[in-house]
Every structure is written in C-alpha cells, then in structure tokens.
Rosetta silent file (secondary structure, phi, psi, omega in degrees, C-alpha in Angstrom):
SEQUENCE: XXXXXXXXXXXXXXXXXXXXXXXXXXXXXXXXXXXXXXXXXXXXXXXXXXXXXXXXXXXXXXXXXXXXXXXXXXXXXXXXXXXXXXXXXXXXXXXXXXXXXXXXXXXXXXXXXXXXXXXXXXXXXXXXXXXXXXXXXXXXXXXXXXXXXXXXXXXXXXXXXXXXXXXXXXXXXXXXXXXXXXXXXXXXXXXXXXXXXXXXXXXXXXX
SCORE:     score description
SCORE:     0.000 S_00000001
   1 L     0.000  142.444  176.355  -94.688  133.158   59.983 S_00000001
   2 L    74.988  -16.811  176.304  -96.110  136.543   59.569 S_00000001
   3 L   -52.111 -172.620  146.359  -99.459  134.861   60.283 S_00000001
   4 L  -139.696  148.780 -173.266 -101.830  135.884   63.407 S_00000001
   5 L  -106.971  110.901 -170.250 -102.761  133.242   66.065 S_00000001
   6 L  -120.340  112.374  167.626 -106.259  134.275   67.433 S_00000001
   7 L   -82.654  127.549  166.781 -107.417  131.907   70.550 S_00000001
   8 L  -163.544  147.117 -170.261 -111.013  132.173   71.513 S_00000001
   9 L  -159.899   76.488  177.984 -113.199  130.260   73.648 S_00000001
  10 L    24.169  -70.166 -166.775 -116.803  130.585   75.286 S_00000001
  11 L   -77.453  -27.191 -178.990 -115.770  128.681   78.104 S_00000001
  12 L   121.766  157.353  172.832 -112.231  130.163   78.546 S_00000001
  13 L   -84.301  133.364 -164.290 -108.856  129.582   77.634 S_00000001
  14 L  -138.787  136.779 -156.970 -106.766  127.010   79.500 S_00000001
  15 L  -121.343   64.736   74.264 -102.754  126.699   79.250 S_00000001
  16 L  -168.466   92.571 -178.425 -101.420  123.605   80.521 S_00000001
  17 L   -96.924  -10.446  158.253 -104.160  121.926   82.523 S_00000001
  18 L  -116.192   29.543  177.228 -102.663  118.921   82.353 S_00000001
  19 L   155.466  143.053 -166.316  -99.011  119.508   84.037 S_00000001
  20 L   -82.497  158.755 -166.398  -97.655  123.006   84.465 S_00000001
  21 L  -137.416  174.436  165.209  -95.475  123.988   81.615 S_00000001
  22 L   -62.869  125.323  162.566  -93.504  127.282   80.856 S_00000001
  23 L  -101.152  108.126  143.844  -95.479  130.086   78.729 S_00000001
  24 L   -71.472  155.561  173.795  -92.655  132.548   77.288 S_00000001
  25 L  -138.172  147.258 -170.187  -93.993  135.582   75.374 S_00000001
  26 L  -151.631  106.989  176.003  -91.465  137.554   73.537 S_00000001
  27 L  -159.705  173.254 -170.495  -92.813  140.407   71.398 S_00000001
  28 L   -59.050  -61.244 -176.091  -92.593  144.193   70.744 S_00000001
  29 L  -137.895  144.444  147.746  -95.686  145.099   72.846 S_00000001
  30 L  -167.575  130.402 -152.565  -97.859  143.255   74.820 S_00000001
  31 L  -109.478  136.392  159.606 -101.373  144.117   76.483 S_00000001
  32 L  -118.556  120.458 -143.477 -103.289  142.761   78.923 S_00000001
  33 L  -150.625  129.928 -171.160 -106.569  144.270   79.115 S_00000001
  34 L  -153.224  148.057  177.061 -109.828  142.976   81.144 S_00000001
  35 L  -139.787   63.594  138.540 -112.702  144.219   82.040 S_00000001
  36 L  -140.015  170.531 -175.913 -113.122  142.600   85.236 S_00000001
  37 L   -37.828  129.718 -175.441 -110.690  141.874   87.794 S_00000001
  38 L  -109.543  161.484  167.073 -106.804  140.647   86.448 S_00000001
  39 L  -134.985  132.456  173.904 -104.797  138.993   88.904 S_00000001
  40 L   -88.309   77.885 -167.757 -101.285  137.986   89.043 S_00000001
  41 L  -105.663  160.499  169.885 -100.685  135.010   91.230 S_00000001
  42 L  -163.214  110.938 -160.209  -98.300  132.541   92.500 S_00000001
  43 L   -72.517   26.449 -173.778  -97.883  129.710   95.023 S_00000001
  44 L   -96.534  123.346 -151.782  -93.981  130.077   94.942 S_00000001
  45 L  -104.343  -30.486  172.502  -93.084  131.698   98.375 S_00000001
  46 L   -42.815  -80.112 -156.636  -89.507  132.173   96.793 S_00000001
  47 L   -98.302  -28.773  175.969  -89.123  133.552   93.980 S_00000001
  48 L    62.995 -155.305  172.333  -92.586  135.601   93.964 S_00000001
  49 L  -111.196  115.316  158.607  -93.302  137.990   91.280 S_00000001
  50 L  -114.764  144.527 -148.166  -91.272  139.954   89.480 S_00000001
  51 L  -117.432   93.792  153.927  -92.073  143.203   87.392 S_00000001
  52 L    96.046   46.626  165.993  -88.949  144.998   84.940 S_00000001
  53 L   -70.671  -61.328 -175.029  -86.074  142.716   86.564 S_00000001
  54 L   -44.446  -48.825 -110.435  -84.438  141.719   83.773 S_00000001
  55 L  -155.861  132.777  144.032  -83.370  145.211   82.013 S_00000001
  56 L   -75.342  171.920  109.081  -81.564  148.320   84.105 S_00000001
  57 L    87.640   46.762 -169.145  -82.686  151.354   84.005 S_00000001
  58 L  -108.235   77.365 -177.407  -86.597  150.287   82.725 S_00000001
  59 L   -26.936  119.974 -173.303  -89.256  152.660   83.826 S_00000001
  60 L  -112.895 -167.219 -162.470  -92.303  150.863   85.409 S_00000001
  61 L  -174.064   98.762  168.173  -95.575  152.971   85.839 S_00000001
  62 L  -106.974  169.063  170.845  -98.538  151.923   87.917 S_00000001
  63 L    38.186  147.381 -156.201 -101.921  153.276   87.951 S_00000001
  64 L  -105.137  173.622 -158.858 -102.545  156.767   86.255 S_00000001
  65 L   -36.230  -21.605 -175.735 -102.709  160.299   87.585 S_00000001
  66 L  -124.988   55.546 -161.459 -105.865  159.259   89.880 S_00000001
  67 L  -130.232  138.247  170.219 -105.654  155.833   90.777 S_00000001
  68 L  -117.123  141.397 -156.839 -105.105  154.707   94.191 S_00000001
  69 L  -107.001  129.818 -166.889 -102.460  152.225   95.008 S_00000001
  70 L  -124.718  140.301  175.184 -102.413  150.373   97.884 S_00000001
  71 L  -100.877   71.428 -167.762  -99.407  147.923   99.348 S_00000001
  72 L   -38.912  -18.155 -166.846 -101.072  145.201  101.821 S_00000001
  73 L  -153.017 -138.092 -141.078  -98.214  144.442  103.770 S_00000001
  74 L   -88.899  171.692  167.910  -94.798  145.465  104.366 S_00000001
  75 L  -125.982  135.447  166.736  -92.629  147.493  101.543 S_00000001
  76 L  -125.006  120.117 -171.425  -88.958  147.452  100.967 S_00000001
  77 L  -102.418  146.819  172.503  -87.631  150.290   98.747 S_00000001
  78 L  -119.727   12.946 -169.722  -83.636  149.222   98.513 S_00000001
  79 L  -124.510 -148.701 -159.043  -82.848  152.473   96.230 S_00000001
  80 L   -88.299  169.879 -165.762  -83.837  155.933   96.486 S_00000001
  81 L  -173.437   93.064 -165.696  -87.342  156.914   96.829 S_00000001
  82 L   -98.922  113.340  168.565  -88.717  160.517   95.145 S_00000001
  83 L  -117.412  119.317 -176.895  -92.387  161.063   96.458 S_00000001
  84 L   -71.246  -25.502 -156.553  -93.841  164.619   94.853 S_00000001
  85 L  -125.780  168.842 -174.198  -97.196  165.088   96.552 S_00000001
  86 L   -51.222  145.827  175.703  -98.427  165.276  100.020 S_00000001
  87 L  -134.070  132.629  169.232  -97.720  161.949  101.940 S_00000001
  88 L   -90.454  130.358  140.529 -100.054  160.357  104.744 S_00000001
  89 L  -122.500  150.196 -172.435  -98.813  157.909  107.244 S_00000001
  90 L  -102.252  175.975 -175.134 -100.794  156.140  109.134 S_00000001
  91 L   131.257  154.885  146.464 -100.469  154.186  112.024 S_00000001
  92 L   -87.414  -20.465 -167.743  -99.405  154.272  115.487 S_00000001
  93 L  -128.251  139.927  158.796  -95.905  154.353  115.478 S_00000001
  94 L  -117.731  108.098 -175.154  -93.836  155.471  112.419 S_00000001
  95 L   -93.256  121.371  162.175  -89.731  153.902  112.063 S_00000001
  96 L   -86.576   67.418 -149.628  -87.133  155.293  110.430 S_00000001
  97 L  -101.824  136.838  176.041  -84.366  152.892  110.229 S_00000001
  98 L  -123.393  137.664  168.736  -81.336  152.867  108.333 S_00000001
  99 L   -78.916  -16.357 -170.326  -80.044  149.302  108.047 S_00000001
 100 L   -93.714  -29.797  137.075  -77.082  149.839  107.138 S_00000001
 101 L   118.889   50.059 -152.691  -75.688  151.340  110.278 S_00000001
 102 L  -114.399  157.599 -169.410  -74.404  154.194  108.977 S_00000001
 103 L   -39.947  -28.397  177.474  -73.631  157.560  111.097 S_00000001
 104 L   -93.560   86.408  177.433  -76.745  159.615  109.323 S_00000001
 105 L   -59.636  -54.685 -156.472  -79.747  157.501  110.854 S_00000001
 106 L  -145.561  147.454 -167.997  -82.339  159.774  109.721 S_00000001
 107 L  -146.392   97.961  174.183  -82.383  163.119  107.603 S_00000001
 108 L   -93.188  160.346 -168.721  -85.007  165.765  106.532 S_00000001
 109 L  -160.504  150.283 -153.570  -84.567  167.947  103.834 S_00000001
 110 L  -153.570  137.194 -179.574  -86.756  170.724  102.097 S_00000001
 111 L   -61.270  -33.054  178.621  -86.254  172.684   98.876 S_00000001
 112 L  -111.664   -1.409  125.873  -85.970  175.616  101.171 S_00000001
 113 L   105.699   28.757  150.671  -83.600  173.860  104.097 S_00000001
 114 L  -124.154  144.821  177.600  -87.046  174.714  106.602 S_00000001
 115 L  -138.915  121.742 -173.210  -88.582  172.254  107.614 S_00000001
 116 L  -118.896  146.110 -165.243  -91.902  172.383  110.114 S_00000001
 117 L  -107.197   99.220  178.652  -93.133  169.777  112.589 S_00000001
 118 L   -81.967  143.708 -179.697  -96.769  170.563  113.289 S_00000001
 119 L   110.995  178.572  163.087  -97.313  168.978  116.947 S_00000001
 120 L   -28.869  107.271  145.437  -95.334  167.648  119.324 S_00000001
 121 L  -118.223  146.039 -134.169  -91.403  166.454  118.964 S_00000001
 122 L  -128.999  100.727  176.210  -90.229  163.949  121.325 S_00000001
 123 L  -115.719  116.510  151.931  -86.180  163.385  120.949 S_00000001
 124 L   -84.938   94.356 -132.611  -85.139  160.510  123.018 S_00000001
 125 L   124.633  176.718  167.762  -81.611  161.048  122.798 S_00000001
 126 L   -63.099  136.293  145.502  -78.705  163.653  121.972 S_00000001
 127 L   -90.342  104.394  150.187  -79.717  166.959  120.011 S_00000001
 128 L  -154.976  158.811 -153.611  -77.459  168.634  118.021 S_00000001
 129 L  -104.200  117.738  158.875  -77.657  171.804  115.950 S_00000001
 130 L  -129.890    8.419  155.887  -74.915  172.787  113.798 S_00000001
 131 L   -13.561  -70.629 -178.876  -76.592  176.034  111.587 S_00000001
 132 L   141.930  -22.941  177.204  -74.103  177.898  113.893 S_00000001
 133 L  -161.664  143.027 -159.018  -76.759  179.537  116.088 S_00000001
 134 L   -98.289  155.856  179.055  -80.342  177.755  117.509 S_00000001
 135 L  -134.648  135.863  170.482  -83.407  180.414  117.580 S_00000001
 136 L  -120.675  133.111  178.733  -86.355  179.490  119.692 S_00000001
 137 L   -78.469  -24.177 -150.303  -89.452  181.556  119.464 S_00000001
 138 L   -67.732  123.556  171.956  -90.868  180.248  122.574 S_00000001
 139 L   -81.456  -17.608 -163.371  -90.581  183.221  125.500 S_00000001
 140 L  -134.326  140.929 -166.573  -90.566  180.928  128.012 S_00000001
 141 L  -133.989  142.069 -169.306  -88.504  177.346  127.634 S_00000001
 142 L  -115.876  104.960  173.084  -88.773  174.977  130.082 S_00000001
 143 L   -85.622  121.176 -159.377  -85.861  172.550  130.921 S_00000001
 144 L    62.932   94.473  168.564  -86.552  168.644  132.128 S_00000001
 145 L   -82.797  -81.705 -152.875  -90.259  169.480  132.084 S_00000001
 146 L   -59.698  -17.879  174.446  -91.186  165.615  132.691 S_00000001
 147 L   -70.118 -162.180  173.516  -88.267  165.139  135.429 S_00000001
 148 L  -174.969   64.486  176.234  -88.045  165.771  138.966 S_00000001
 149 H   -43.608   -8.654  164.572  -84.838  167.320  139.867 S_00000001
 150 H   -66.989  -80.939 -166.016  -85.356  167.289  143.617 S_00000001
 151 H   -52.653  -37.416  176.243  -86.290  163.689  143.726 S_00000001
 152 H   -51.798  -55.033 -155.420  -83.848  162.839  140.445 S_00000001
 153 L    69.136   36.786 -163.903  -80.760  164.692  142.374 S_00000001
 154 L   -93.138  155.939  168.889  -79.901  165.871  139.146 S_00000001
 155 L   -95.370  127.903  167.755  -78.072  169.899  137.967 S_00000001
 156 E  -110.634  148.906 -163.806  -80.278  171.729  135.630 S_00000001
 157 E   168.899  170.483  163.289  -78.392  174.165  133.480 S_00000001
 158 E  -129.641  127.974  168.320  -76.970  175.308  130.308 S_00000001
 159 E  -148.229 -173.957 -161.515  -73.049  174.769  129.712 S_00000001
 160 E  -151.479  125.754  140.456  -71.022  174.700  126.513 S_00000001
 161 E    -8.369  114.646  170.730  -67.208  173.382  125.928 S_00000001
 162 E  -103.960  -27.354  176.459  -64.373  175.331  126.467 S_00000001
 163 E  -179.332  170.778 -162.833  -61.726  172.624  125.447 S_00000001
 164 L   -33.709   88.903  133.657  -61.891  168.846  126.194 S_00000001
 165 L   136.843   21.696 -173.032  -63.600  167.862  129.452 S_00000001
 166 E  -146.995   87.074  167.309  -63.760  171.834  130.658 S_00000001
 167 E   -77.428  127.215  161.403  -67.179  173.322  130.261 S_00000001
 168 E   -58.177  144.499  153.788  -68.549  177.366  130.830 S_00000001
 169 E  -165.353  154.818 -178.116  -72.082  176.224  132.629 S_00000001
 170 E  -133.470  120.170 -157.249  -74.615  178.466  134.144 S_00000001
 171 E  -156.562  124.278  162.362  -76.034  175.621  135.986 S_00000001
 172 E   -61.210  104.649  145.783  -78.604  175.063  139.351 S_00000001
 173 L   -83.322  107.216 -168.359  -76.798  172.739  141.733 S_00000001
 174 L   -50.219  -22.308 -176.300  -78.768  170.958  143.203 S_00000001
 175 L   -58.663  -42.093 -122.952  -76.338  169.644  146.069 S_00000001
 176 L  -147.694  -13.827 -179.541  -75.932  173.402  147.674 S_00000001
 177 L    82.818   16.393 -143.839  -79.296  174.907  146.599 S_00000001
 178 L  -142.353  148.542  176.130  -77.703  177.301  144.616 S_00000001
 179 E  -108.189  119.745 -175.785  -77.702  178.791  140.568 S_00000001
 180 E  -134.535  120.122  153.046  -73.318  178.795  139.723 S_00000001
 181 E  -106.976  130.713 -136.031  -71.287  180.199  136.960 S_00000001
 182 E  -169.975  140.941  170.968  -68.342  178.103  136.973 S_00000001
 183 E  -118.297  162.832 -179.824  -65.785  177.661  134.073 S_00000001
 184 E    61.783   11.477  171.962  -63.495  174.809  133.794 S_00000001
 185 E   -53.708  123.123 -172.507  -65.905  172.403  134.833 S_00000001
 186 L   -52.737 -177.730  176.740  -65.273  168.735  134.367 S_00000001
 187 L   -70.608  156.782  156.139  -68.057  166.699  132.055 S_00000001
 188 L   -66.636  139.883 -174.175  -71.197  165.907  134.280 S_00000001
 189 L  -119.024  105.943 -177.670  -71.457  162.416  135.441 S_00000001
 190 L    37.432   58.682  175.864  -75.291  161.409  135.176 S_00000001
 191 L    82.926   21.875 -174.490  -76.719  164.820  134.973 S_00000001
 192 L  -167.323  126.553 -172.679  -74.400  166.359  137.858 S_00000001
 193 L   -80.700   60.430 -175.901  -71.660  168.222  138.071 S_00000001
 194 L   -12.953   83.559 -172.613  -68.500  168.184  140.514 S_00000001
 195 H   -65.668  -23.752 -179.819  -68.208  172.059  140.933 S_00000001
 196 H   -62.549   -8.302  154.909  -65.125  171.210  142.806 S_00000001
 197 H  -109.058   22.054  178.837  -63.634  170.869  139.855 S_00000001
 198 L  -119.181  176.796  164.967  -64.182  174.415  138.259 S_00000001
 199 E  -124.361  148.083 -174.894  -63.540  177.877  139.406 S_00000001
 200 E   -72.084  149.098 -155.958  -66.674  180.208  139.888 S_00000001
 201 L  -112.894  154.217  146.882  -66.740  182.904  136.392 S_00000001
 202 L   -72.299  120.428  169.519  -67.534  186.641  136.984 S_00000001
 203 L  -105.406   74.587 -125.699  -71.106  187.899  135.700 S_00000001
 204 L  -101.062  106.764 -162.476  -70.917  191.492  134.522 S_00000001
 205 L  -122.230  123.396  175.930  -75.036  193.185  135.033 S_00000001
 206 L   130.934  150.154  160.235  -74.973  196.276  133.386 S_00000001
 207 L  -119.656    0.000    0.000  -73.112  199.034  132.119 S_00000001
C-alpha cells in the first residue's frame, strides 16, 4: 500500500495470454496516452463497447476544438442532440424519422423562428401553415407544375373551409372548361370537385 507498481517491458506488456481474465482499474484518474495508434477492440458482437455507462449525468468529450471525428457506420442518438456549428450531410438521400410514431414527424427550428432552404423543396404530402398568413415572394406561382390536368381529369384551384365538408374555392373545372367561384362546395374526391353541390359566389371587380 501506498507503493507504485511500474510495469515495463522491451518487448511489450501482455495481460492474460494464457486464458482471458478480467482487468478492473479503479482509481482517481487514469490516462492512456500513445504515441502511435490506440485502439479499443472487441470480438463481443453483444455487449460492444461502452464509454461513461455506469454514472448519469457524466460528461464525455472527444477530440479537441480541431479534431475530426468520424462515425463509420450507422449512429443512434436516443436523447437530444445540440450541434453548434455548421453541419454537412452527405449522401444521396437524407431521413428524418421519428420512431416513435408520434404526431410531430419532423421539426425545424431557428433562434430567429426563419428558417431558409437554399434549393429545391419537394413535399410529398399535405402542407400546412399555421403563422396565420403564408407570404410568397414568387410573382408568378405555378400550381401542379409536374401534372397534366387535361390528361389527369383533375380541378386546379384554390379553396379554403367554410365549416365541415363546405369549401369557398376559386377553382378551374375541368369537366365544363370553365374557372368557378362556388361556395358550399362539398370536399373534392381525388382532385375534383362536384360543383353540383355548391352554389356559384358573387365576385365584386372594382369600386
């Protein structure tokens, strides 16, 4: 006790070479420090390697202000995840998945509640905007660019909710050839609209 235990050995040091045994180390600090490559390995497929398990709430800390860290394969964060600096991904496709199945799939957020998409964005799905009013800079906006409402048979339009299942729409019907403002419309059934159920709205040009 109170001693120091100093191992050294030309050839190297070797810790149960003849049947594998437990090493515990249980001390105030301890350093590992090489100056060639260290490696952490293990043929256990299970249990792997684990770093700060033991302990909540333990700070871990790799590589220093310039160091670059790389993850070969996949990563699973199962907490929160604060990244400060610019982030690249790479790739072709990037997924945002919530596993948990919960109503908020996917959510950006900005210290200053703007958030800009240089490029393209592609929403396969429902939009919807609840600010309280949408502003598009764009003079000229083009709805179903990629379609083909002749060939589709589909109503192009804008319409909005007046109370359940009875929509305002200022909407091209495609049936008749014709651009109709029609209140009290039923919901559209695969892009297209029964006008027969609305009455045509008065459009006031003017003063």
């Amino acid at each position: 006790d109170g001693g120091v235990l100093s191992l050294d050995g030309s050839g190297g040091i070797n810790i149960g070479t003849a049947a594998n045994v437990a090493v515990d180390f249980n001390a105030a600090a301890f350093h590992l420090d090489a100056t060639g490559l260290l490696s952490l390995d293990t043929t256990d497929t299970s249990n792997g390697i684990t770093i700060g398990t033991g302990t909540s709430d333990v700070p871990i800390s790799i590589g220093n202000a310039s160091s670059e860290t790389t993850v070969n394969d996949n990563l699973t964060v199962t907490g929160e995840s604060d990244l400060n600096d610019v982030v690249t991904l790479g790739g072709a496709n990037l997924f945002v998945k919530d596993g948990v199945g919960g109503s908020t799939k996917f959510r950006v957020l900005s210290s200053t509640g703007n958030t800009t998409i240089e490029g393209s964005l592609t929403v396969k799905g429902g939009f919807t905007g609840s600010a309280g009013e949408l502003a598009i800079n764009d003079s000229l906006v083009s709805i179903g660019k990629d379609g083909n409402a002749n060939a589709d048979e589909i109503d192009i339009g804008i319409y909005s909710p007046l109370t359940a299942n009875e929509n305002l729409g200022l909407i091209w019907d495609q049936s008749s050839a014709y651009f109709k403002l029609n209140h009290g419309l039923n919901n559209p059934t695969d892009n297209v609209f029964d006008f027969t159920s609305g009455t045509p709205s008065t459009l006031e040009l003017g003063s």
